[in-house]
Amino acid sequence: MSSNYLMATLLSLLTIFCASAAIAAPRTQRPNVLLILTDDQGYGDLSVHGNPHLQTPHLDALAKESVRFERFYVNSFCAPTRAALLTGRYPLRCGVWGVTHSKETMRASEVTLAEALKTAGYWTACIGKWHNGEQYPYTPPGQGFHEFFGFCNGHTNNYFDATLLRGSTPVPTEGYISDVLTDEAIAFMKRNQSVPFFCYLSYNAPHSPYQLPDKYYDKFADKGFDARTAGFYGMCENIDDNVGRLLQSLDELQLAEDTIVLFLTDNGGTAGVKHYNAGMRGGKTSVHEGGCRVPLFIRWPRKFDKTHVVKELASHIDLYPTLLDLCSVPPPKGPPVDGVSLRPLLESEDADWPERRLFTHNPISPENRYPGAVR
């Protein structure tokens, strides 16, 4: 066994010990937050939204137990959406307008959801894909997360036995990456039952490359789908199984009633669009509906025992102020926020909601004929 491996193992154990030491901030009445984000999964890539080709029973059940947003918008590609949901600000204000060459790097001066919740005693973790900066202080540990397990760039090429970062230390893993990230999130929640926690679980699936366990791929290949679509749909079903494991763990830990669970995706669909796109035009990178209208499910059993469907416009910039509002955390000083709290829409089907304008920017390519949209 190499000395580097031993050192990585010791650092990993130290991280876990430090996380367990979070009991210094005892649990209050503030709820936990589990924010689940998937990569390149569109609105139409769920059976609850009518897709006839795949089954997502756990996400369907979550949707039915949640307040569901029918017209929820994000950016049409990865990094800008992530910056917006973490700060409540349009990504251009955060310095994020692309996916490579530092265009994805969020300014260190931005106040993130993790930093805001940290001030109220939350223990915070980013698990999975970051894609808002690769060097400290632009990485999760520099942006308010006590724990980080995943990768900082926007892409990884190996979904099996991947080498990931724990903090800033590379560590080997065993198994399929979405399963590994789910295991980590479950372990994080178990370690931090006694404190309010914020778990930002950012899957890199079903983004390409389409690598997945055979049983998921074979199901769709046997139906006659091409290799790309079979891989994509199989990855969607694997995510669904992992969401089921997360929700079951919350039940077993008796945390479900007091945990706000959010599920959304970072942009419109990719490989499944040609088969089913819920009647929408366009996919990833498009500012049309199919490129930036995505699912948003918010479940908090203790507060929202009567579920309903919200048809008013909402956006990624609204999650930061919404979660601070729901968690009774005063907004810290920082740059002005563009989003608004969705609490009235969560609490009532008949909320008096003013008309608003939402902007979608896509300046990723200077040749882009339609670089933006207003709704």
XYZ file of C-alpha atoms in Angstrom:
375
model
C 0.000 0.000 0.000
C 1.522 3.336 -1.081
C 2.263 6.176 1.341
C 0.046 8.481 -0.770
C -2.892 6.117 -0.388
C -2.342 5.903 3.386
C -2.192 9.678 3.634
C -5.431 10.035 1.605
C -7.131 7.475 3.837
C -6.040 9.277 7.012
C -7.249 12.603 5.650
C -10.593 11.036 4.749
C -10.990 9.661 8.274
C -10.072 13.072 9.707
C -12.768 14.711 7.554
C -15.365 12.243 8.823
C -14.251 12.833 12.431
C -14.497 16.598 11.988
C -17.954 16.232 10.480
C -19.058 14.171 13.460
C -17.740 16.904 15.724
C -20.413 19.214 14.338
C -22.491 18.401 17.419
C -21.019 21.621 18.764
C -23.896 23.245 16.893
C -26.898 21.405 18.363
C -30.029 20.780 16.323
C -32.546 23.584 16.324
C -36.020 23.753 14.843
C -34.490 24.617 11.492
C -35.110 21.976 8.829
C -32.455 20.015 6.981
C -32.024 20.663 3.268
C -31.312 17.973 0.669
C -30.887 19.601 -2.740
C -30.665 17.050 -5.570
C -29.486 18.256 -8.972
C -29.014 16.084 -12.065
C -27.031 16.881 -15.198
C -28.586 17.040 -18.689
C -31.881 15.437 -17.633
C -34.783 17.299 -19.190
C -38.344 17.949 -18.082
C -39.503 15.128 -20.324
C -37.093 12.537 -18.932
C -39.438 11.465 -16.120
C -42.418 9.165 -16.332
C -44.433 11.554 -14.132
C -44.223 14.012 -17.036
C -45.597 11.509 -19.501
C -42.476 9.856 -20.901
C -43.699 6.485 -22.216
C -40.241 4.934 -22.593
C -38.775 4.910 -19.076
C -39.986 4.459 -15.520
C -38.983 6.735 -12.640
C -41.254 5.550 -9.823
C -39.295 7.091 -6.938
C -39.130 10.527 -8.541
C -42.779 10.197 -9.554
C -43.663 9.482 -5.926
C -41.535 12.425 -4.755
C -43.341 14.672 -7.244
C -46.722 13.602 -5.915
C -45.606 14.301 -2.341
C -44.183 17.696 -3.294
C -45.239 21.119 -4.387
C -44.510 20.856 -8.126
C -43.530 23.778 -10.305
C -44.765 23.503 -13.886
C -42.966 26.552 -15.264
C -39.574 26.516 -13.595
C -36.630 27.825 -15.599
C -32.865 27.480 -15.429
C -30.053 28.283 -17.836
C -29.689 26.057 -20.854
C -26.321 24.605 -19.857
C -24.475 23.491 -16.735
C -22.323 25.996 -14.868
C -24.536 29.116 -15.088
C -27.480 27.254 -13.563
C -25.334 26.079 -10.668
C -24.045 29.570 -9.926
C -27.562 31.010 -10.009
C -29.148 28.480 -7.675
C -26.308 28.832 -5.162
C -26.389 32.647 -5.077
C -29.883 33.784 -6.079
C -28.279 35.931 -8.763
C -28.260 35.784 -12.524
C -25.057 33.949 -13.462
C -23.699 36.807 -15.574
C -23.547 38.856 -12.379
C -21.520 36.044 -10.766
C -18.965 36.020 -13.586
C -20.294 32.751 -14.996
C -21.217 32.614 -18.674
C -19.651 29.437 -20.054
C -18.475 25.952 -19.176
C -14.684 26.057 -19.815
C -11.650 28.366 -19.785
C -12.659 29.972 -16.466
C -15.962 31.181 -17.894
C -17.562 28.742 -15.439
C -15.738 30.165 -12.401
C -17.943 31.921 -9.888
C -16.443 34.945 -8.150
C -15.142 34.251 -4.658
C -16.973 37.354 -3.429
C -20.366 35.779 -4.152
C -22.317 34.665 -1.084
C -23.471 31.090 -1.590
C -26.323 29.197 -0.013
C -23.755 27.158 1.903
C -22.136 30.285 3.329
C -25.497 31.733 4.308
C -26.716 28.556 6.017
C -23.362 28.076 7.701
C -23.930 31.303 9.651
C -27.006 29.690 11.229
C -25.200 26.544 12.379
C -25.819 24.315 9.372
C -23.273 21.639 8.508
C -22.760 21.786 4.759
C -21.622 19.334 2.105
C -21.200 19.456 -1.660
C -21.253 15.946 -3.108
C -20.666 15.321 -6.809
C -20.100 17.749 -9.666
C -19.147 21.345 -8.803
C -18.328 23.118 -12.107
C -17.979 26.635 -10.667
C -14.191 26.824 -10.308
C -11.259 24.437 -10.053
C -8.799 26.258 -7.776
C -9.265 27.499 -4.218
C -11.004 29.805 -3.226
C -13.393 29.042 -6.087
C -13.903 25.414 -5.008
C -16.582 24.168 -2.585
C -14.319 24.462 0.504
C -13.728 28.086 -0.467
C -17.426 28.760 -1.073
C -18.902 27.701 2.260
C -18.950 23.915 2.244
C -17.521 22.121 5.263
C -17.249 18.918 3.250
C -16.634 18.201 -0.407
C -16.607 14.853 -2.150
C -16.661 14.850 -5.931
C -14.895 16.708 -8.718
C -14.467 20.411 -9.423
C -14.418 20.536 -13.213
C -17.450 20.151 -15.439
C -16.753 16.700 -16.777
C -15.246 13.347 -15.922
C -14.585 10.493 -18.311
C -14.716 7.517 -15.957
C -17.950 6.578 -14.209
C -16.655 3.336 -12.706
C -14.107 3.196 -9.865
C -13.492 6.913 -10.343
C -10.854 8.881 -8.478
C -12.660 11.751 -6.734
C -11.645 14.544 -4.399
C -12.321 14.521 -0.702
C -11.665 18.136 0.091
C -8.615 18.611 -2.106
C -7.222 15.093 -1.758
C -7.713 12.536 -4.560
C -9.227 9.302 -3.267
C -10.076 6.089 -5.132
C -13.666 4.833 -5.137
C -15.252 1.516 -5.997
C -18.410 1.129 -8.020
C -20.630 3.217 -10.260
C -20.281 6.943 -9.645
C -23.974 7.757 -9.050
C -24.172 4.930 -6.512
C -20.960 6.128 -4.838
C -22.230 9.709 -4.563
C -25.520 8.465 -3.103
C -23.647 6.349 -0.545
C -21.685 9.445 0.458
C -24.830 11.562 0.830
C -26.488 8.900 2.985
C -23.374 8.625 5.162
C -23.289 12.427 5.507
C -26.902 12.528 6.680
C -26.288 9.712 9.158
C -23.258 11.492 10.617
C -25.135 14.744 11.056
C -28.507 13.731 12.478
C -27.977 15.930 15.520
C -27.428 19.184 13.595
C -29.287 20.921 10.789
C -27.529 20.021 7.560
C -27.404 21.196 3.958
C -26.538 18.441 1.502
C -26.022 19.617 -2.084
C -26.013 16.373 -4.077
C -25.044 17.148 -7.647
C -25.072 14.067 -9.878
C -23.023 14.207 -13.079
C -25.377 11.685 -14.689
C -27.090 11.361 -17.097
C -24.505 13.587 -18.815
C -22.303 11.785 -21.331
C -20.229 9.626 -21.571
C -23.021 7.086 -21.404
C -21.411 4.636 -18.999
C -23.707 2.648 -16.726
C -24.274 -0.807 -15.233
C -25.317 -3.401 -17.809
C -28.739 -4.088 -16.315
C -29.832 -0.496 -16.960
C -28.376 -0.339 -20.453
C -29.697 -3.741 -21.548
C -33.278 -2.855 -20.679
C -33.364 -0.102 -23.295
C -31.064 -1.729 -25.830
C -33.442 -4.695 -25.830
C -36.275 -2.300 -26.673
C -34.437 -1.229 -29.818
C -33.073 2.147 -28.704
C -29.734 3.237 -30.136
C -26.712 2.984 -27.830
C -26.757 6.686 -26.900
C -30.417 6.742 -25.917
C -30.250 3.366 -24.169
C -27.364 4.658 -22.080
C -29.095 7.943 -21.295
C -32.423 6.412 -20.296
C -30.657 3.736 -18.279
C -28.752 6.409 -16.380
C -32.031 8.203 -15.652
C -33.460 5.026 -14.148
C -30.314 4.487 -12.078
C -30.703 8.028 -10.689
C -34.297 7.216 -9.835
C -33.205 4.142 -7.875
C -30.658 6.251 -6.004
C -33.236 8.916 -5.166
C -35.317 6.073 -3.767
C -32.408 5.083 -1.528
C -32.014 8.667 -0.313
C -35.676 8.999 0.589
C -35.690 5.606 2.299
C -32.675 6.669 4.372
C -34.471 9.821 5.491
C -37.384 7.639 6.599
C -35.104 5.225 8.450
C -33.313 8.083 10.194
C -36.686 9.636 11.084
C -35.609 12.845 9.366
C -38.116 12.947 6.519
C -40.652 15.192 8.272
C -38.076 17.875 8.940
C -36.035 17.721 5.744
C -36.734 19.948 2.762
C -36.041 17.813 -0.307
C -35.639 19.561 -3.644
C -35.187 17.905 -7.018
C -34.319 19.777 -10.194
C -32.068 19.506 -13.238
C -29.483 21.903 -14.617
C -30.778 22.334 -18.183
C -33.003 20.788 -20.817
C -32.656 17.264 -22.085
C -30.139 15.755 -24.485
C -30.215 12.146 -25.678
C -33.890 11.538 -24.957
C -35.241 14.680 -26.626
C -35.861 13.074 -30.025
C -38.050 10.408 -28.409
C -40.023 12.500 -25.929
C -39.756 16.174 -24.957
C -43.164 16.872 -23.383
C -44.229 18.796 -26.472
C -41.512 21.409 -26.076
C -39.188 22.927 -28.648
C -35.404 22.587 -28.304
C -33.024 20.886 -25.920
C -29.844 21.694 -24.036
C -28.262 25.051 -25.056
C -31.564 26.289 -26.511
C -33.361 29.207 -24.867
C -36.660 27.712 -26.029
C -38.769 25.811 -23.485
C -37.072 22.464 -24.086
C -33.678 23.904 -23.252
C -34.385 25.625 -19.956
C -37.733 24.521 -18.513
C -37.029 21.760 -15.996
C -38.677 19.934 -13.086
C -38.745 21.386 -9.601
C -40.188 19.334 -6.755
C -40.088 20.689 -3.187
C -41.156 18.378 -0.359
C -41.337 19.345 3.308
C -43.911 17.127 5.037
C -43.998 19.071 8.292
C -44.987 22.304 6.530
C -46.494 21.398 3.175
C -48.806 18.512 3.954
C -51.183 19.491 1.119
C -49.439 19.260 -2.229
C -50.358 21.184 -5.358
C -49.026 22.256 -8.755
C -47.661 25.791 -9.193
C -48.203 27.307 -12.629
C -46.626 30.710 -12.015
C -43.166 31.483 -13.388
C -40.226 30.619 -11.151
C -36.501 30.314 -11.664
C -33.176 29.021 -10.355
C -32.463 32.465 -8.873
C -35.400 31.942 -6.498
C -34.003 28.937 -4.614
C -31.468 30.905 -2.545
C -34.008 33.355 -1.062
C -36.632 30.608 -0.760
C -34.452 28.278 1.287
C -33.195 31.054 3.539
C -36.823 32.043 4.130
C -37.951 28.481 4.879
C -34.978 27.890 7.176
C -35.520 31.210 9.032
C -32.003 32.360 8.176
C -31.560 36.124 7.680
C -29.841 36.888 4.371
C -26.209 37.797 5.050
C -24.646 40.929 3.645
C -23.524 40.547 0.069
C -24.293 41.421 -3.541
C -27.969 42.132 -4.362
C -30.111 39.067 -5.004
C -32.227 38.805 -8.169
C -34.546 36.025 -7.014
C -37.562 36.130 -4.722
C -38.822 33.723 -2.094
C -41.311 31.209 -3.464
C -42.782 30.649 -0.009
C -46.221 32.141 -0.836
C -46.538 29.753 -3.801
C -45.471 26.827 -1.633
C -47.979 27.622 1.098
C -51.049 28.341 -1.014
C -52.547 27.461 -4.380
C -54.207 30.871 -4.422
C -51.217 33.046 -3.575
C -51.345 36.624 -4.797
C -48.307 36.491 -7.071
C -47.230 39.526 -9.106
C -46.315 39.274 -12.755
C -42.571 39.148 -13.330
C -39.982 38.911 -16.080
C -37.418 36.119 -16.143
C -34.288 36.226 -18.285
C -32.419 33.316 -19.823
C -28.938 34.026 -21.163
C -26.909 31.775 -23.445
C -23.806 33.636 -24.600
C -21.709 30.439 -24.757
C -21.060 30.876 -28.479
C -20.657 34.177 -30.370
C -22.349 32.501 -33.335
C -25.480 31.775 -31.301
C -28.383 33.281 -33.206
C -30.628 33.414 -30.122
C -28.419 34.286 -27.118
C -31.248 35.093 -24.737
C -34.943 35.006 -23.936
C -37.402 36.905 -21.758
C -40.489 35.308 -20.229
